[in-house]
Amino acid sequence: MKQLIICILLCLTGRQAAVAQSVKIGGVVTDEEGAPIELATVRLEGTLTGTASDLKGRYSLKFERRDSVTVVFSMLGYQTRRRTLVRPQGNIRLDITLPSLHFELGEVSVTERRRQTGSMQQIDAASGKLMTDASGSRIEALIGTQAGVSNNNELSAQYNVRGGSFDENLVYVNGIEIYRPLLIRSAEQEGLSFVNPDMVQSIAFSTGGYEAKYGDRMSSVLDITYRKPERTEATASVSLLGASVYAGLATRDKRLTWTHALRYQTNRYLLGTLDTRGEYNPGYTDYQTYLSWSPSRRWELSLIGNLARNSYDFQPADRYTRFGTIENVRTFKVYFGGREKDLFLTLSGAATATWHLNENTGITLQASAFHTREQETYDITGQYWLSDTEADGAIGVGTYMEHARNYLNADVQSLSLLLRHRLKSHAFQAGAEVRSEQIRDRMSEWELRDSAGYSLPHTPEGPELIYTLRSNNRTESIRTSFYLQDTYRFRSPAGLFTLHAGIRGSYWNWNREFIVSPRASLALIPAFNERFTLRLAAGVYYQAPFYKEFRDTTQVDGAIAVSLNRHIRSPRSLHLVAGGDYNFRLLNRPFRFTAEVYYKALDNLIPYNIDNVRISYYGRNLSRGYAAGVDMKLFGEFVEGTDSWLTFSLMKTEEKLGGKWLPRPTDQRYRLSLYFTDYFPGSRRWTMNLKATLAGGLPFGPPHSGRETALFRTPPYRRVDIGLSHNLIRPNESAATRFGLRNLWLGVDVFNLLNISNVNSYYWVTDAAGSRFAVPNYLTGRKINIRLFSEF
């Protein structure tokens, strides 16, 4: 019995001694404003022992007792802090505050950016505030400079991503999916995009491998969040291309905020540089409002509304185009008659109610509606002469007539329920949505060509129209969808991991199709070098057809009739993406190099043709294909105190149609893009921004023909825009105080600095012998714009 008691005492003593040898420290990592910092690294200096803070900034670290230990707290974008503990023992609470890491460069403060640990990259909206842009859609112009993105028309806000068309891109504003008019066929008709740059707070963008919470599209996601002002503020701008006004209001407790924005744009000034001369009268007007109210800490209510009216009135007079080579110069002369008159009216709105059950859980109910009323009408007659300057006489002489009466009404309503919950290192999200769609169209188009007195095509019975299309359709359908996803962050000896995994499902009663999309991405900040961030992503992405995609065309008695295909299936894309970032300093300035390689396996594709910005679908699942490439981006302070970036992309996309592999209409093999900003030597008041693009040509072929004839390529797209801005009034100056101004900028832009004639599309001329000639339709030439921008 005595020996047993001695053994028990020895065991207890040994256990207490072992416990006494272990030390546990914990606490919270916050910034200077007291907000928690997630993913902050906490490690013991000189060892491999470490951890990372959770979503609330909390951390816990256990180690063996020693005489002295130094704890290192670090996070990209913040100053590193060290705390030395002498003879630590037991449980120790150690809270730490990390000041922001910034470098004062005269009057400019540049802060390092946090790294990308998911598929969405954060883009600084302020970086495009003074960007030179001819389209009037500054946010989309900023997106167009990113790696993997292409836009070959300066008048349009549309962009293609990694071989996909613009219809394959998702756009969200405050969680609401954005739609655009459906009948637009040219950039001149397009007008303003939905996103108002003056209202934007943050921009998140993904070129592939995005999360399950985003909808069924195959290429990209642009996720915009509108700002909630912290005080009364306003901006105003005016230029030769239009004007805009923004006002933001906020109560003292910031529970109620309300913003208003009004825009007007006309590209009449730019259209004057086109080969076709005439009376252009485009006008684009847009009003948006965003109201947010928090009646209590648990509730948040918001409303967002938009009214847009885009009109295009055009009476062509004549056109003169020179094209060809130095040895073989041809001219194309046309005298016009007739008129085109288009109107696109859109209304949209959304209401959101969020209930915060506690700091970790929230439920959101969201309702939205979209309405568009569109009309496209024209009767244009042209008499043309196609000549060779080296030969006498005309190659082709003829007359053509084009007619259209196209009308479309569309309504979309949706109701969704979202759930968010945080649990330690997990962030769960779930959602369900019901969407109703009603679309009605009445379309009538025809075209007549008469070359040298012979109508083409010519038959013994008499002349026939070269192209006719008639449509009178109505569709009503309901889509339901759901998603579940989790974000899990954990640390291992290899480094800090971030895992996004989820699944999305949706059902469409039009074709009775149910689709399931599993998606996942993994990011690693390796322990051997925290300057790297490595990423992998994979997932199945569908392109849920929307109106244009399932309009099937059949030829009956020489005319093309449009019917709606109930047997259409959703095209599918399997994304495989691998890449990463490397953060480094050069000349004591921050830089980041990003590279990604990707492969997309495509099936159930609906082939399409692109003419200008109009996408015409076959209306049936007829092909399969692929897209593969590499994107690279160098971002940093090329000039001290300003952000610039250089991107380079290689890409190839093809589809197998009719047993033959053909390049897809978006097959742009290479693209080099530069956005460069600078200050004038000796003065921070003068700034310069330069946007340059060099991109490969796109496939094209004769109109109203199959993809098999698209065997030609447009010339490379080359363009340089430059802008100079002078800060007339800056904060804290006497003039600023007197007039209530924060900033006043006067700018001068030069569009198409090198005056390069880029090709937008082609007009095809046929002579009586049946020979076809492709006459290029050039984009805008060099123009100077003057603008005034103020902040209050």
PDB file of N, CA, C and O in Angstrom, residues 469-533:
ATOM      1  N   LEU A 469     -35.608  37.847 -92.334  1.00  0.00           N
ATOM      2  CA  LEU A 469     -35.795  37.214 -91.023  1.00  0.00           C
ATOM      3  C   LEU A 469     -37.099  37.708 -90.434  1.00  0.00           C
ATOM      4  O   LEU A 469     -37.369  38.925 -90.425  1.00  0.00           O
ATOM      5  N   ARG A 470     -37.882  36.774 -89.939  1.00  0.00           N
ATOM      6  CA  ARG A 470     -39.132  37.123 -89.272  1.00  0.00           C
ATOM      7  C   ARG A 470     -39.246  36.340 -87.961  1.00  0.00           C
ATOM      8  O   ARG A 470     -38.904  35.167 -87.903  1.00  0.00           O
ATOM      9  N   SER A 471     -39.724  37.047 -86.940  1.00  0.00           N
ATOM     10  CA  SER A 471     -39.866  36.415 -85.622  1.00  0.00           C
ATOM     11  C   SER A 471     -41.054  37.024 -84.901  1.00  0.00           C
ATOM     12  O   SER A 471     -41.243  38.245 -84.922  1.00  0.00           O
ATOM     13  N   ASN A 472     -41.856  36.173 -84.305  1.00  0.00           N
ATOM     14  CA  ASN A 472     -42.957  36.620 -83.463  1.00  0.00           C
ATOM     15  C   ASN A 472     -43.116  35.567 -82.375  1.00  0.00           C
ATOM     16  O   ASN A 472     -43.828  34.581 -82.537  1.00  0.00           O
ATOM     17  N   ASN A 473     -42.417  35.773 -81.286  1.00  0.00           N
ATOM     18  CA  ASN A 473     -42.342  34.742 -80.242  1.00  0.00           C
ATOM     19  C   ASN A 473     -42.605  35.333 -78.869  1.00  0.00           C
ATOM     20  O   ASN A 473     -42.384  36.533 -78.619  1.00  0.00           O
ATOM     21  N   ARG A 474     -43.056  34.456 -78.002  1.00  0.00           N
ATOM     22  CA  ARG A 474     -43.280  34.825 -76.612  1.00  0.00           C
ATOM     23  C   ARG A 474     -42.868  33.658 -75.734  1.00  0.00           C
ATOM     24  O   ARG A 474     -43.170  32.501 -76.047  1.00  0.00           O
ATOM     25  N   THR A 475     -42.156  33.958 -74.657  1.00  0.00           N
ATOM     26  CA  THR A 475     -41.726  32.897 -73.745  1.00  0.00           C
ATOM     27  C   THR A 475     -41.938  33.333 -72.304  1.00  0.00           C
ATOM     28  O   THR A 475     -41.719  34.502 -71.944  1.00  0.00           O
ATOM     29  N   GLU A 476     -42.374  32.381 -71.504  1.00  0.00           N
ATOM     30  CA  GLU A 476     -42.500  32.565 -70.061  1.00  0.00           C
ATOM     31  C   GLU A 476     -41.900  31.340 -69.395  1.00  0.00           C
ATOM     32  O   GLU A 476     -42.242  30.212 -69.745  1.00  0.00           O
ATOM     33  N   SER A 477     -41.017  31.561 -68.469  1.00  0.00           N
ATOM     34  CA  SER A 477     -40.360  30.423 -67.817  1.00  0.00           C
ATOM     35  C   SER A 477     -39.942  30.810 -66.409  1.00  0.00           C
ATOM     36  O   SER A 477     -39.902  31.998 -66.048  1.00  0.00           O
ATOM     37  N   ILE A 478     -39.624  29.766 -65.623  1.00  0.00           N
ATOM     38  CA  ILE A 478     -39.183  29.955 -64.230  1.00  0.00           C
ATOM     39  C   ILE A 478     -37.900  29.166 -64.019  1.00  0.00           C
ATOM     40  O   ILE A 478     -37.795  27.999 -64.428  1.00  0.00           O
ATOM     41  N   ARG A 479     -36.954  29.805 -63.387  1.00  0.00           N
ATOM     42  CA  ARG A 479     -35.694  29.149 -63.015  1.00  0.00           C
ATOM     43  C   ARG A 479     -35.592  29.124 -61.496  1.00  0.00           C
ATOM     44  O   ARG A 479     -35.891  30.120 -60.818  1.00  0.00           O
ATOM     45  N   THR A 480     -35.148  28.011 -60.963  1.00  0.00           N
ATOM     46  CA  THR A 480     -34.870  27.916 -59.525  1.00  0.00           C
ATOM     47  C   THR A 480     -33.424  27.458 -59.356  1.00  0.00           C
ATOM     48  O   THR A 480     -32.905  26.678 -60.169  1.00  0.00           O
ATOM     49  N   SER A 481     -32.783  27.947 -58.315  1.00  0.00           N
ATOM     50  CA  SER A 481     -31.378  27.587 -58.092  1.00  0.00           C
ATOM     51  C   SER A 481     -31.061  27.629 -56.607  1.00  0.00           C
ATOM     52  O   SER A 481     -31.776  28.250 -55.805  1.00  0.00           O
ATOM     53  N   PHE A 482     -29.990  26.943 -56.248  1.00  0.00           N
ATOM     54  CA  PHE A 482     -29.496  26.955 -54.874  1.00  0.00           C
ATOM     55  C   PHE A 482     -27.984  26.789 -54.900  1.00  0.00           C
ATOM     56  O   PHE A 482     -27.407  26.344 -55.901  1.00  0.00           O
ATOM     57  N   TYR A 483     -27.335  27.148 -53.808  1.00  0.00           N
ATOM     58  CA  TYR A 483     -25.904  26.893 -53.675  1.00  0.00           C
ATOM     59  C   TYR A 483     -25.545  26.716 -52.208  1.00  0.00           C
ATOM     60  O   TYR A 483     -26.228  27.230 -51.305  1.00  0.00           O
ATOM     61  N   LEU A 484     -24.499  25.967 -51.978  1.00  0.00           N
ATOM     62  CA  LEU A 484     -23.901  25.766 -50.655  1.00  0.00           C
ATOM     63  C   LEU A 484     -22.396  25.888 -50.823  1.00  0.00           C
ATOM     64  O   LEU A 484     -21.824  25.304 -51.747  1.00  0.00           O
ATOM     65  N   GLN A 485     -21.736  26.626 -49.953  1.00  0.00           N
ATOM     66  CA  GLN A 485     -20.284  26.727 -50.039  1.00  0.00           C
ATOM     67  C   GLN A 485     -19.675  27.043 -48.675  1.00  0.00           C
ATOM     68  O   GLN A 485     -20.346  27.551 -47.773  1.00  0.00           O
ATOM     69  N   ASP A 486     -18.400  26.707 -48.558  1.00  0.00           N
ATOM     70  CA  ASP A 486     -17.665  26.925 -47.309  1.00  0.00           C
ATOM     71  C   ASP A 486     -16.274  27.446 -47.641  1.00  0.00           C
ATOM     72  O   ASP A 486     -15.650  27.017 -48.628  1.00  0.00           O
ATOM     73  N   THR A 487     -15.819  28.375 -46.834  1.00  0.00           N
ATOM     74  CA  THR A 487     -14.438  28.860 -46.908  1.00  0.00           C
ATOM     75  C   THR A 487     -13.733  28.429 -45.623  1.00  0.00           C
ATOM     76  O   THR A 487     -14.157  28.793 -44.522  1.00  0.00           O
ATOM     77  N   TYR A 488     -12.685  27.639 -45.775  1.00  0.00           N
ATOM     78  CA  TYR A 488     -11.993  27.052 -44.622  1.00  0.00           C
ATOM     79  C   TYR A 488     -10.525  27.459 -44.682  1.00  0.00           C
ATOM     80  O   TYR A 488      -9.861  27.244 -45.700  1.00  0.00           O
ATOM     81  N   ARG A 489     -10.048  28.043 -43.614  1.00  0.00           N
ATOM     82  CA  ARG A 489      -8.654  28.459 -43.519  1.00  0.00           C
ATOM     83  C   ARG A 489      -7.964  27.659 -42.420  1.00  0.00           C
ATOM     84  O   ARG A 489      -8.478  27.553 -41.306  1.00  0.00           O
ATOM     85  N   PHE A 490      -6.807  27.107 -42.746  1.00  0.00           N
ATOM     86  CA  PHE A 490      -6.071  26.324 -41.766  1.00  0.00           C
ATOM     87  C   PHE A 490      -4.583  26.421 -42.075  1.00  0.00           C
ATOM     88  O   PHE A 490      -4.164  26.738 -43.185  1.00  0.00           O
ATOM     89  N   ARG A 491      -3.798  26.122 -41.044  1.00  0.00           N
ATOM     90  CA  ARG A 491      -2.340  26.178 -41.167  1.00  0.00           C
ATOM     91  C   ARG A 491      -1.757  24.796 -40.933  1.00  0.00           C
ATOM     92  O   ARG A 491      -2.227  24.045 -40.074  1.00  0.00           O
ATOM     93  N   SER A 492      -0.738  24.476 -41.712  1.00  0.00           N
ATOM     94  CA  SER A 492       0.016  23.236 -41.561  1.00  0.00           C
ATOM     95  C   SER A 492       1.499  23.587 -41.672  1.00  0.00           C
ATOM     96  O   SER A 492       1.850  24.737 -41.971  1.00  0.00           O
ATOM     97  N   PRO A 493       2.376  22.622 -41.463  1.00  0.00           N
ATOM     98  CA  PRO A 493       3.807  22.924 -41.638  1.00  0.00           C
ATOM     99  C   PRO A 493       4.145  23.451 -43.028  1.00  0.00           C
ATOM    100  O   PRO A 493       5.155  24.141 -43.202  1.00  0.00           O
ATOM    101  N   ALA A 494       3.296  23.156 -44.036  1.00  0.00           N
ATOM    102  CA  ALA A 494       3.556  23.644 -45.396  1.00  0.00           C
ATOM    103  C   ALA A 494       3.222  25.112 -45.551  1.00  0.00           C
ATOM    104  O   ALA A 494       3.738  25.774 -46.458  1.00  0.00           O
ATOM    105  N   GLY A 495       2.341  25.654 -44.714  1.00  0.00           N
ATOM    106  CA  GLY A 495       1.968  27.050 -44.809  1.00  0.00           C
ATOM    107  C   GLY A 495       0.509  27.266 -44.487  1.00  0.00           C
ATOM    108  O   GLY A 495      -0.164  26.409 -43.897  1.00  0.00           O
ATOM    109  N   LEU A 496      -0.005  28.414 -44.895  1.00  0.00           N
ATOM    110  CA  LEU A 496      -1.383  28.791 -44.626  1.00  0.00           C
ATOM    111  C   LEU A 496      -2.243  28.468 -45.839  1.00  0.00           C
ATOM    112  O   LEU A 496      -1.990  28.934 -46.947  1.00  0.00           O
ATOM    113  N   PHE A 497      -3.302  27.669 -45.620  1.00  0.00           N
ATOM    114  CA  PHE A 497      -4.180  27.236 -46.704  1.00  0.00           C
ATOM    115  C   PHE A 497      -5.526  27.957 -46.606  1.00  0.00           C
ATOM    116  O   PHE A 497      -6.028  28.215 -45.506  1.00  0.00           O
ATOM    117  N   THR A 498      -6.107  28.240 -47.768  1.00  0.00           N
ATOM    118  CA  THR A 498      -7.479  28.742 -47.860  1.00  0.00           C
ATOM    119  C   THR A 498      -8.218  27.893 -48.881  1.00  0.00           C
ATOM    120  O   THR A 498      -7.829  27.842 -50.053  1.00  0.00           O
ATOM    121  N   LEU A 499      -9.275  27.234 -48.432  1.00  0.00           N
ATOM    122  CA  LEU A 499     -10.035  26.328 -49.294  1.00  0.00           C
ATOM    123  C   LEU A 499     -11.447  26.873 -49.481  1.00  0.00           C
ATOM    124  O   LEU A 499     -12.152  27.132 -48.510  1.00  0.00           O
ATOM    125  N   HIS A 500     -11.839  27.066 -50.750  1.00  0.00           N
ATOM    126  CA  HIS A 500     -13.211  27.410 -51.097  1.00  0.00           C
ATOM    127  C   HIS A 500     -13.813  26.187 -51.794  1.00  0.00           C
ATOM    128  O   HIS A 500     -13.280  25.728 -52.810  1.00  0.00           O
ATOM    129  N   ALA A 501     -14.900  25.674 -51.281  1.00  0.00           N
ATOM    130  CA  ALA A 501     -15.547  24.514 -51.891  1.00  0.00           C
ATOM    131  C   ALA A 501     -17.050  24.693 -51.813  1.00  0.00           C
ATOM    132  O   ALA A 501     -17.582  25.158 -50.800  1.00  0.00           O
ATOM    133  N   GLY A 502     -17.725  24.322 -52.896  1.00  0.00           N
ATOM    134  CA  GLY A 502     -19.172  24.473 -52.893  1.00  0.00           C
ATOM    135  C   GLY A 502     -19.822  23.758 -54.058  1.00  0.00           C
ATOM    136  O   GLY A 502     -19.149  23.192 -54.927  1.00  0.00           O
ATOM    137  N   ILE A 503     -21.130  23.789 -54.068  1.00  0.00           N
ATOM    138  CA  ILE A 503     -21.909  23.145 -55.119  1.00  0.00           C
ATOM    139  C   ILE A 503     -23.094  24.039 -55.446  1.00  0.00           C
ATOM    140  O   ILE A 503     -23.659  24.707 -54.566  1.00  0.00           O
ATOM    141  N   ARG A 504     -23.446  24.049 -56.722  1.00  0.00           N
ATOM    142  CA  ARG A 504     -24.557  24.870 -57.186  1.00  0.00           C
ATOM    143  C   ARG A 504     -25.473  24.013 -58.047  1.00  0.00           C
ATOM    144  O   ARG A 504     -25.000  23.189 -58.839  1.00  0.00           O
ATOM    145  N   GLY A 505     -26.761  24.178 -57.893  1.00  0.00           N
ATOM    146  CA  GLY A 505     -27.725  23.456 -58.703  1.00  0.00           C
ATOM    147  C   GLY A 505     -28.824  24.386 -59.176  1.00  0.00           C
ATOM    148  O   GLY A 505     -29.186  25.342 -58.483  1.00  0.00           O
ATOM    149  N   SER A 506     -29.356  24.127 -60.359  1.00  0.00           N
ATOM    150  CA  SER A 506     -30.455  24.949 -60.866  1.00  0.00           C
ATOM    151  C   SER A 506     -31.340  24.139 -61.796  1.00  0.00           C
ATOM    152  O   SER A 506     -30.889  23.167 -62.426  1.00  0.00           O
ATOM    153  N   TYR A 507     -32.601  24.556 -61.884  1.00  0.00           N
ATOM    154  CA  TYR A 507     -33.589  23.878 -62.717  1.00  0.00           C
ATOM    155  C   TYR A 507     -34.349  24.927 -63.516  1.00  0.00           C
ATOM    156  O   TYR A 507     -34.732  25.982 -62.993  1.00  0.00           O
ATOM    157  N   TRP A 508     -34.555  24.626 -64.812  1.00  0.00           N
ATOM    158  CA  TRP A 508     -35.274  25.532 -65.712  1.00  0.00           C
ATOM    159  C   TRP A 508     -36.454  24.770 -66.299  1.00  0.00           C
ATOM    160  O   TRP A 508     -36.271  23.734 -66.946  1.00  0.00           O
ATOM    161  N   ASN A 509     -37.655  25.286 -66.075  1.00  0.00           N
ATOM    162  CA  ASN A 509     -38.837  24.534 -66.514  1.00  0.00           C
ATOM    163  C   ASN A 509     -39.072  24.636 -68.019  1.00  0.00           C
ATOM    164  O   ASN A 509     -39.899  23.905 -68.560  1.00  0.00           O
ATOM    165  N   TRP A 510     -38.373  25.533 -68.727  1.00  0.00           N
ATOM    166  CA  TRP A 510     -38.541  25.644 -70.175  1.00  0.00           C
ATOM    167  C   TRP A 510     -38.109  24.357 -70.891  1.00  0.00           C
ATOM    168  O   TRP A 510     -38.804  23.848 -71.752  1.00  0.00           O
ATOM    169  N   ASN A 511     -36.932  23.846 -70.520  1.00  0.00           N
ATOM    170  CA  ASN A 511     -36.444  22.608 -71.146  1.00  0.00           C
ATOM    171  C   ASN A 511     -36.345  21.448 -70.158  1.00  0.00           C
ATOM    172  O   ASN A 511     -35.789  20.398 -70.490  1.00  0.00           O
ATOM    173  N   ARG A 512     -36.854  21.679 -68.936  1.00  0.00           N
ATOM    174  CA  ARG A 512     -36.854  20.653 -67.896  1.00  0.00           C
ATOM    175  C   ARG A 512     -35.445  20.103 -67.650  1.00  0.00           C
ATOM    176  O   ARG A 512     -35.233  18.904 -67.512  1.00  0.00           O
ATOM    177  N   GLU A 513     -34.508  21.006 -67.546  1.00  0.00           N
ATOM    178  CA  GLU A 513     -33.105  20.625 -67.346  1.00  0.00           C
ATOM    179  C   GLU A 513     -32.666  20.983 -65.927  1.00  0.00           C
ATOM    180  O   GLU A 513     -32.905  22.094 -65.452  1.00  0.00           O
ATOM    181  N   PHE A 514     -32.015  20.048 -65.278  1.00  0.00           N
ATOM    182  CA  PHE A 514     -31.425  20.271 -63.956  1.00  0.00           C
ATOM    183  C   PHE A 514     -29.911  20.121 -64.082  1.00  0.00           C
ATOM    184  O   PHE A 514     -29.413  19.112 -64.573  1.00  0.00           O
ATOM    185  N   ILE A 515     -29.182  21.149 -63.669  1.00  0.00           N
ATOM    186  CA  ILE A 515     -27.724  21.139 -63.787  1.00  0.00           C
ATOM    187  C   ILE A 515     -27.105  21.284 -62.407  1.00  0.00           C
ATOM    188  O   ILE A 515     -27.641  21.959 -61.526  1.00  0.00           O
ATOM    189  N   VAL A 516     -25.960  20.626 -62.219  1.00  0.00           N
ATOM    190  CA  VAL A 516     -25.228  20.649 -60.951  1.00  0.00           C
ATOM    191  C   VAL A 516     -23.794  21.079 -61.234  1.00  0.00           C
ATOM    192  O   VAL A 516     -23.146  20.541 -62.129  1.00  0.00           O
ATOM    193  N   SER A 517     -23.299  22.047 -60.446  1.00  0.00           N
ATOM    194  CA  SER A 517     -21.960  22.603 -60.664  1.00  0.00           C
ATOM    195  C   SER A 517     -21.130  22.528 -59.387  1.00  0.00           C
ATOM    196  O   SER A 517     -21.265  23.389 -58.509  1.00  0.00           O
ATOM    197  N   PRO A 518     -20.275  21.520 -59.244  1.00  0.00           N
ATOM    198  CA  PRO A 518     -19.321  21.535 -58.124  1.00  0.00           C
ATOM    199  C   PRO A 518     -18.137  22.436 -58.460  1.00  0.00           C
ATOM    200  O   PRO A 518     -17.642  22.434 -59.589  1.00  0.00           O
ATOM    201  N   ARG A 519     -17.680  23.216 -57.482  1.00  0.00           N
ATOM    202  CA  ARG A 519     -16.586  24.163 -57.699  1.00  0.00           C
ATOM    203  C   ARG A 519     -15.686  24.202 -56.462  1.00  0.00           C
ATOM    204  O   ARG A 519     -16.173  24.129 -55.339  1.00  0.00           O
ATOM    205  N   ALA A 520     -14.384  24.343 -56.685  1.00  0.00           N
ATOM    206  CA  ALA A 520     -13.443  24.388 -55.558  1.00  0.00           C
ATOM    207  C   ALA A 520     -12.183  25.129 -55.970  1.00  0.00           C
ATOM    208  O   ALA A 520     -11.784  25.116 -57.139  1.00  0.00           O
ATOM    209  N   SER A 521     -11.568  25.779 -54.999  1.00  0.00           N
ATOM    210  CA  SER A 521     -10.269  26.423 -55.210  1.00  0.00           C
ATOM    211  C   SER A 521      -9.459  26.324 -53.926  1.00  0.00           C
ATOM    212  O   SER A 521     -10.012  26.288 -52.821  1.00  0.00           O
ATOM    213  N   LEU A 522      -8.143  26.271 -54.075  1.00  0.00           N
ATOM    214  CA  LEU A 522      -7.232  26.130 -52.939  1.00  0.00           C
ATOM    215  C   LEU A 522      -6.078  27.097 -53.122  1.00  0.00           C
ATOM    216  O   LEU A 522      -5.475  27.177 -54.202  1.00  0.00           O
ATOM    217  N   ALA A 523      -5.788  27.875 -52.073  1.00  0.00           N
ATOM    218  CA  ALA A 523      -4.670  28.816 -52.094  1.00  0.00           C
ATOM    219  C   ALA A 523      -3.717  28.488 -50.950  1.00  0.00           C
ATOM    220  O   ALA A 523      -4.135  28.060 -49.870  1.00  0.00           O
ATOM    221  N   LEU A 524      -2.432  28.670 -51.200  1.00  0.00           N
ATOM    222  CA  LEU A 524      -1.400  28.381 -50.205  1.00  0.00           C
ATOM    223  C   LEU A 524      -0.403  29.529 -50.142  1.00  0.00           C
ATOM    224  O   LEU A 524       0.129  29.957 -51.173  1.00  0.00           O
ATOM    225  N   ILE A 525      -0.193  30.019 -48.925  1.00  0.00           N
ATOM    226  CA  ILE A 525       0.921  30.932 -48.655  1.00  0.00           C
ATOM    227  C   ILE A 525       2.003  30.075 -48.014  1.00  0.00           C
ATOM    228  O   ILE A 525       1.903  29.708 -46.837  1.00  0.00           O
ATOM    229  N   PRO A 526       3.017  29.670 -48.782  1.00  0.00           N
ATOM    230  CA  PRO A 526       3.965  28.665 -48.289  1.00  0.00           C
ATOM    231  C   PRO A 526       4.819  29.187 -47.146  1.00  0.00           C
ATOM    232  O   PRO A 526       5.190  30.363 -47.091  1.00  0.00           O
ATOM    233  N   ALA A 527       5.141  28.286 -46.233  1.00  0.00           N
ATOM    234  CA  ALA A 527       5.946  28.656 -45.077  1.00  0.00           C
ATOM    235  C   ALA A 527       7.383  28.985 -45.470  1.00  0.00           C
ATOM    236  O   ALA A 527       8.030  29.805 -44.816  1.00  0.00           O
ATOM    237  N   PHE A 528       7.882  28.383 -46.546  1.00  0.00           N
ATOM    238  CA  PHE A 528       9.280  28.610 -46.919  1.00  0.00           C
ATOM    239  C   PHE A 528       9.510  30.009 -47.474  1.00  0.00           C
ATOM    240  O   PHE A 528      10.622  30.525 -47.442  1.00  0.00           O
ATOM    241  N   ASN A 529       8.441  30.667 -47.996  1.00  0.00           N
ATOM    242  CA  ASN A 529       8.582  32.025 -48.507  1.00  0.00           C
ATOM    243  C   ASN A 529       7.195  32.649 -48.612  1.00  0.00           C
ATOM    244  O   ASN A 529       6.428  32.340 -49.506  1.00  0.00           O
ATOM    245  N   GLU A 530       6.869  33.555 -47.693  1.00  0.00           N
ATOM    246  CA  GLU A 530       5.543  34.137 -47.652  1.00  0.00           C
ATOM    247  C   GLU A 530       5.319  35.191 -48.727  1.00  0.00           C
ATOM    248  O   GLU A 530       4.241  35.780 -48.802  1.00  0.00           O
ATOM    249  N   ARG A 531       6.314  35.430 -49.555  1.00  0.00           N
ATOM    250  CA  ARG A 531       6.111  36.344 -50.676  1.00  0.00           C
ATOM    251  C   ARG A 531       5.280  35.689 -51.782  1.00  0.00           C
ATOM    252  O   ARG A 531       4.733  36.363 -52.639  1.00  0.00           O
ATOM    253  N   PHE A 532       5.202  34.372 -51.765  1.00  0.00           N
ATOM    254  CA  PHE A 532       4.444  33.640 -52.777  1.00  0.00           C
ATOM    255  C   PHE A 532       3.013  33.398 -52.299  1.00  0.00           C
ATOM    256  O   PHE A 532       2.758  33.216 -51.112  1.00  0.00           O
ATOM    257  N   THR A 533       2.095  33.356 -53.250  1.00  0.00           N
ATOM    258  CA  THR A 533       0.751  32.835 -53.040  1.00  0.00           C
ATOM    259  C   THR A 533       0.453  31.915 -54.212  1.00  0.00           C
ATOM    260  O   THR A 533       0.477  32.346 -55.374  1.00  0.00           O
TER     261      THR A 533
END
